[in-house]
mmCIF file of C-alpha atoms in Angstrom:
data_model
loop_
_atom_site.group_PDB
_atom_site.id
_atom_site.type_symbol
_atom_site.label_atom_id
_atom_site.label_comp_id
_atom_site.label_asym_id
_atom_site.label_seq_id
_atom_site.Cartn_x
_atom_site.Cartn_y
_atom_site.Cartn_z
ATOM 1 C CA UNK W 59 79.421 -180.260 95.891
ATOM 2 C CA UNK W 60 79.408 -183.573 97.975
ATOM 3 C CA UNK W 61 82.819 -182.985 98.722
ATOM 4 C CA UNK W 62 82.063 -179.189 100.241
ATOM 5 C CA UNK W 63 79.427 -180.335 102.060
ATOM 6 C CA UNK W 64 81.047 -183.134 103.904
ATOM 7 C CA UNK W 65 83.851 -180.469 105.102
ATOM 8 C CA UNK W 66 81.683 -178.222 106.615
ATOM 9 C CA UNK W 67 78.596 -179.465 108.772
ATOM 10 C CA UNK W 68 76.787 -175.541 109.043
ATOM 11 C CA UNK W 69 76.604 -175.746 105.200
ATOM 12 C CA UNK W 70 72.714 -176.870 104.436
ATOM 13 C CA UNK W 71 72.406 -176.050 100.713
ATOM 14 C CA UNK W 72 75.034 -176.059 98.108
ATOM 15 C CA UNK W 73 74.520 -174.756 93.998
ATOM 16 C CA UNK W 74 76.759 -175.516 91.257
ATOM 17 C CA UNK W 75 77.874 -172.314 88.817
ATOM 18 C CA UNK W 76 75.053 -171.885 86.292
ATOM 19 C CA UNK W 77 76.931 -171.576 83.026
ATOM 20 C CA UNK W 78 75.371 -171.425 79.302
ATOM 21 C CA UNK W 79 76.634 -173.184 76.318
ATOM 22 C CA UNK W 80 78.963 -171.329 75.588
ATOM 23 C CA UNK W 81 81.124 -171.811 78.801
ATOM 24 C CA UNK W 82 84.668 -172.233 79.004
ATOM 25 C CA UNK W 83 86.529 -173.292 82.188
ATOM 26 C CA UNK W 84 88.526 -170.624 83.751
ATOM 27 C CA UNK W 85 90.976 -169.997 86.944
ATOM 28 C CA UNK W 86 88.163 -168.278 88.716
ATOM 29 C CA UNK W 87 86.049 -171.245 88.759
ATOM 30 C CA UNK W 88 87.327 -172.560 91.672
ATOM 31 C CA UNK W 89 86.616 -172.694 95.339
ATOM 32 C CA UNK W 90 83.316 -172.033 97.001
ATOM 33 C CA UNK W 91 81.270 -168.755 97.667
ATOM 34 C CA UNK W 92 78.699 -167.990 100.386
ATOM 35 C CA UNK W 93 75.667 -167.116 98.720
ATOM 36 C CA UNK W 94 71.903 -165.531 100.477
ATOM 37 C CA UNK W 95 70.237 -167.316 97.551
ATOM 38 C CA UNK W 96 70.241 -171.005 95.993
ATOM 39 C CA UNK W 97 68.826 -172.077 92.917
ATOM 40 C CA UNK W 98 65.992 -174.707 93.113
ATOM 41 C CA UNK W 99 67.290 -175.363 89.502
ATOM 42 C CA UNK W 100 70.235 -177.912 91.213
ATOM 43 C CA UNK W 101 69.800 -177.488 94.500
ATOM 44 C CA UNK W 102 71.801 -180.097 96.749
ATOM 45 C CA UNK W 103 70.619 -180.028 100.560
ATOM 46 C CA UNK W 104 72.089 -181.542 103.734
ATOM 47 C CA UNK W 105 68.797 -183.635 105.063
ATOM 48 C CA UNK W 106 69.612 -183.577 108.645
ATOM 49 C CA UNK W 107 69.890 -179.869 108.760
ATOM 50 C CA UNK W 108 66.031 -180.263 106.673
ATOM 51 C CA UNK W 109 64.526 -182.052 109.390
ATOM 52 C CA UNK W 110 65.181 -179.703 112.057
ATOM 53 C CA UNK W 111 64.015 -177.002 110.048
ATOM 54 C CA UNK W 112 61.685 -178.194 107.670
ATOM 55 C CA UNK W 113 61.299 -178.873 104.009
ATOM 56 C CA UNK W 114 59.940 -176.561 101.323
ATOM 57 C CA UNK W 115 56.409 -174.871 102.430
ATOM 58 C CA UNK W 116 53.683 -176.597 100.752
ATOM 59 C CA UNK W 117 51.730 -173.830 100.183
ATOM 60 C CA UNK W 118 54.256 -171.901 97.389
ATOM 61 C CA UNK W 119 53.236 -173.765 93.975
ATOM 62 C CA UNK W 120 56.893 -172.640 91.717
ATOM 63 C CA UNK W 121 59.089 -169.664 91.460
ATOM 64 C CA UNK W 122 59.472 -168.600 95.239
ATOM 65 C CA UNK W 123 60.071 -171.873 96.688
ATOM 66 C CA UNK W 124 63.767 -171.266 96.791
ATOM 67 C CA UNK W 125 63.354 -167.518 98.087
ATOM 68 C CA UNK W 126 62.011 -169.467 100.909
ATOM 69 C CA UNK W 127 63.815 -171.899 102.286
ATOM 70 C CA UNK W 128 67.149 -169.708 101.399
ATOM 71 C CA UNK W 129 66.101 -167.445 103.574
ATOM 72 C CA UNK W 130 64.957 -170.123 106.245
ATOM 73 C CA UNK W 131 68.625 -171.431 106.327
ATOM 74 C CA UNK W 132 69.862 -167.799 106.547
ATOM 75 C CA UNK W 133 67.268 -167.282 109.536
ATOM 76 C CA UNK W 134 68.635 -170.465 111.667
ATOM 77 C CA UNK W 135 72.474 -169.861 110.875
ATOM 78 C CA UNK W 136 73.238 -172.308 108.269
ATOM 79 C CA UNK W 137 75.099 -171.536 105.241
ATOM 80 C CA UNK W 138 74.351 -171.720 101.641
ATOM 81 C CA UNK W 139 77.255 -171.724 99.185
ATOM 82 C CA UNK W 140 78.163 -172.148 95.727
ATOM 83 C CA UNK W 141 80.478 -174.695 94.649
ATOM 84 C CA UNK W 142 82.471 -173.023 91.770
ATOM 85 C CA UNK W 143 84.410 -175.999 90.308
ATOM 86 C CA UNK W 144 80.913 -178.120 89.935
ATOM 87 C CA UNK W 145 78.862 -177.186 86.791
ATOM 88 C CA UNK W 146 75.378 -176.789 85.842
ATOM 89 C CA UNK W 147 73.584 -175.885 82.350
ATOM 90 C CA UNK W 148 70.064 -174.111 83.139
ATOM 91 C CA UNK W 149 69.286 -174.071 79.778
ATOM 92 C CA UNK W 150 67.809 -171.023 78.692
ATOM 93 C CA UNK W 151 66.054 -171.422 82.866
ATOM 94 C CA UNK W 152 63.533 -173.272 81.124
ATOM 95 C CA UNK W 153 61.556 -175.630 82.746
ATOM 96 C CA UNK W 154 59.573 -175.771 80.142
ATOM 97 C CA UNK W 155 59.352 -175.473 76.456
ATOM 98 C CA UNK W 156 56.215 -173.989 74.101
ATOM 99 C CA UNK W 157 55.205 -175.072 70.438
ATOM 100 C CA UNK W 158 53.864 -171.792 69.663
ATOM 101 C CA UNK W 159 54.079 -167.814 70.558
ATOM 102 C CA UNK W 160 50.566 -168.118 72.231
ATOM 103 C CA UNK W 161 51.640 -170.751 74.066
ATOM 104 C CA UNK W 162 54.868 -168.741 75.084
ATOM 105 C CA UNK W 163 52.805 -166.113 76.403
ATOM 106 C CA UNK W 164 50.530 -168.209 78.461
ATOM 107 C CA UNK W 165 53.636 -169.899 79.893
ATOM 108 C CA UNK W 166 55.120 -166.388 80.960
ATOM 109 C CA UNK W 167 51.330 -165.848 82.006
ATOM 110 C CA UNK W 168 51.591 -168.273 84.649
ATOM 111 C CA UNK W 169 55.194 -168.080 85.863
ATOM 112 C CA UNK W 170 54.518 -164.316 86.085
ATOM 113 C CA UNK W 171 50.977 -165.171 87.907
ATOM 114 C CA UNK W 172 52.740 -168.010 90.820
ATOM 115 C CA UNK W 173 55.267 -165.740 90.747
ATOM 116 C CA UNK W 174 53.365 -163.226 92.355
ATOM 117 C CA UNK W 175 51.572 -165.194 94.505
ATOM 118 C CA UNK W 176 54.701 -166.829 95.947
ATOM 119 C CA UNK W 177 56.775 -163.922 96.452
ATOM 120 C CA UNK W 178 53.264 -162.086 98.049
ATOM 121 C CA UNK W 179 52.863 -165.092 100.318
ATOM 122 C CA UNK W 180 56.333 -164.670 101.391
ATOM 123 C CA UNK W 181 56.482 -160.825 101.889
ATOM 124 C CA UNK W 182 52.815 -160.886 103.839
ATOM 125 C CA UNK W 183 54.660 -162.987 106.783
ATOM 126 C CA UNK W 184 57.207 -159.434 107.147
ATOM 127 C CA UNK W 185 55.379 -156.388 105.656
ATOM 128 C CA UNK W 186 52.664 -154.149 105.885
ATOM 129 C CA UNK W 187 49.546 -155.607 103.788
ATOM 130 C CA UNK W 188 48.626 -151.717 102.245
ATOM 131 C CA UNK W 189 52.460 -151.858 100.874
ATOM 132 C CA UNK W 190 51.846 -155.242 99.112
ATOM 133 C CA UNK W 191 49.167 -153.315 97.478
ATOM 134 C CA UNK W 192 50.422 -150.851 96.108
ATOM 135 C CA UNK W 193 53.309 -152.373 94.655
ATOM 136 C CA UNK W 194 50.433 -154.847 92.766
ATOM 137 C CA UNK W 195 48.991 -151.781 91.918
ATOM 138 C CA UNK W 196 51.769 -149.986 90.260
ATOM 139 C CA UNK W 197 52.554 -153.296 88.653
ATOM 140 C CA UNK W 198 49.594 -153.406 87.001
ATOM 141 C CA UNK W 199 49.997 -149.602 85.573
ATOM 142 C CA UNK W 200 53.501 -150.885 84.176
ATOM 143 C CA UNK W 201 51.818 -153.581 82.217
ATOM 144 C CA UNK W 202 49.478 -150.853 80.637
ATOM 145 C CA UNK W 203 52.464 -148.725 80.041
ATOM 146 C CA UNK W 204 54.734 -151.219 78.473
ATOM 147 C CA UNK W 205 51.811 -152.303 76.499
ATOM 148 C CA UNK W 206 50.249 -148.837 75.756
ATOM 149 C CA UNK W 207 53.578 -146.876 75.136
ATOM 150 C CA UNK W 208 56.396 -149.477 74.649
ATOM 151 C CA UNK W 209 54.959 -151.914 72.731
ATOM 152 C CA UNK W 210 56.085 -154.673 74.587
ATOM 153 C CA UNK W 211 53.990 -157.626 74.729
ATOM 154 C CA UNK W 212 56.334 -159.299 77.219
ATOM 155 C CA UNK W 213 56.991 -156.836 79.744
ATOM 156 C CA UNK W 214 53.287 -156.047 80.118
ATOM 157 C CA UNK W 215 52.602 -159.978 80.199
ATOM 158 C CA UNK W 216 54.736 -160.692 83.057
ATOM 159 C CA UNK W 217 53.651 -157.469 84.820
ATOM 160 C CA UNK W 218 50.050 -158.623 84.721
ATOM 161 C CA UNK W 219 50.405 -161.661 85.642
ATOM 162 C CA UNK W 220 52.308 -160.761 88.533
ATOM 163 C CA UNK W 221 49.698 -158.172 89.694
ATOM 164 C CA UNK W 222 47.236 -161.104 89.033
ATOM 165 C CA UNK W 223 49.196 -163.626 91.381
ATOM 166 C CA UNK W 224 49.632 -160.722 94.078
ATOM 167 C CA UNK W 225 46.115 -159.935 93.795
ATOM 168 C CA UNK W 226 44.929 -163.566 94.061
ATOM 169 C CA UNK W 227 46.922 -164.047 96.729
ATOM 170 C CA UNK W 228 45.818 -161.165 98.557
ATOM 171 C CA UNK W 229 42.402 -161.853 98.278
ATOM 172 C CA UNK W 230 42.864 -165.785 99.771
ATOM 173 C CA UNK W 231 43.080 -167.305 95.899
ATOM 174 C CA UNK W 232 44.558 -170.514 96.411
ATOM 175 C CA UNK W 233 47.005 -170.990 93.388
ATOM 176 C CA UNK W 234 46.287 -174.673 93.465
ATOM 177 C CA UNK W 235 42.843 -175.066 93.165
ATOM 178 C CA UNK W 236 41.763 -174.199 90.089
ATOM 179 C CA UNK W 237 37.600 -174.480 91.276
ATOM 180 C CA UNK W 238 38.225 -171.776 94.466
ATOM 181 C CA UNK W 239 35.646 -169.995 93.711
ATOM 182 C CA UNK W 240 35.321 -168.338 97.544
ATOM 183 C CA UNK W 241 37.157 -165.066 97.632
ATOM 184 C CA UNK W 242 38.454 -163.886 100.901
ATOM 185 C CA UNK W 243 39.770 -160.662 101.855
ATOM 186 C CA UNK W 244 43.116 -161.601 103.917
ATOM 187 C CA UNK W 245 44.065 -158.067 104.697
ATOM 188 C CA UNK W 246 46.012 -157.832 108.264
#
């Protein structure tokens, strides 16, 4: 990835191909890509290109960090690419790991839930407010549905929590302070 980078000055973030364990080398695996979208998960940025444009946002917690500033590169002309021939094992894309089924659920709780917020946070700078709702809205009928009619713990767990994060967001929760007891309504 080093390598790419140092050939082409416009390129300011670079990810290596995600593979599982079960990956085997083939001739496709070669070259770079251009890609709209890099991977916090093994993310390699050019710094100089970073200081002209800024670093992450500090106020996106996890899970839309990378939407971001992948879309901030995209926005000042740089390039993101993948680097095929470099390698990277996402295992799982854990970042972390549970002990227990309730603890699984209140992990995909709260990556659901800053999910949510993030993604809100980032759509509120470029949409309408009343559309943000009702897409938190209709995800929180899905997570009744899949609950209700599907059975599916899961689905309705990350559906809530991302209705949750949207709706926290929304209302001027800050994700990272967990004593914000002040609600404000931040509709534009």
């Amino acid at each position: 990835m080093v390598h790419q980078m140092k050939k082409d000055k416009n390129i300011a973030l670079a990810n290596p191909l995600f593979v599982d364990d079960n990956y085997q080398k083939n001739a496709n695996d070669q070259g770079v890509e251009d890609i709209s979208f890099v991977c916090g998960g093994a993310m390699m940025m050019r710094m100089d290109i970073f200081r002209k444009i800024g670093f992450f946002d500090e106020n996106i917690f996890l899970y839309a960090e990378d939407d971001e500033i992948s879309g901030r590169v995209k926005d000042f002309g740089y390039r993101s690419i993948i680097v095929k021939s470099a390698t990277a094992n996402h295992h799982g894309s854990n970042s972390s790991l549970t002990k227990s089924n309730k603890d699984d659920y209140k992990l995909l709780y709260f990556r659901s839930y800053h999910s949510g917020w993030g993604k809100t946070y980032l759509k509120k700078r470029n949409r309408n407010t009343f559309r943000i709702v009702l897409k938190s809205i209709h995800r929180l009928f899905l997570s009744l549905y899949y609950l209700i009619f599907e059975l599916n713990e899961k689905k309705s767990i990350i559906r809530f929590g991302l209705f949750m994060g949207s709706m926290s967001n929304l209302l001027g929760i800050d994700c990272f302070n967990k004593n914000n007891k002040e609600i404000r309504l931040k509709l534009k």
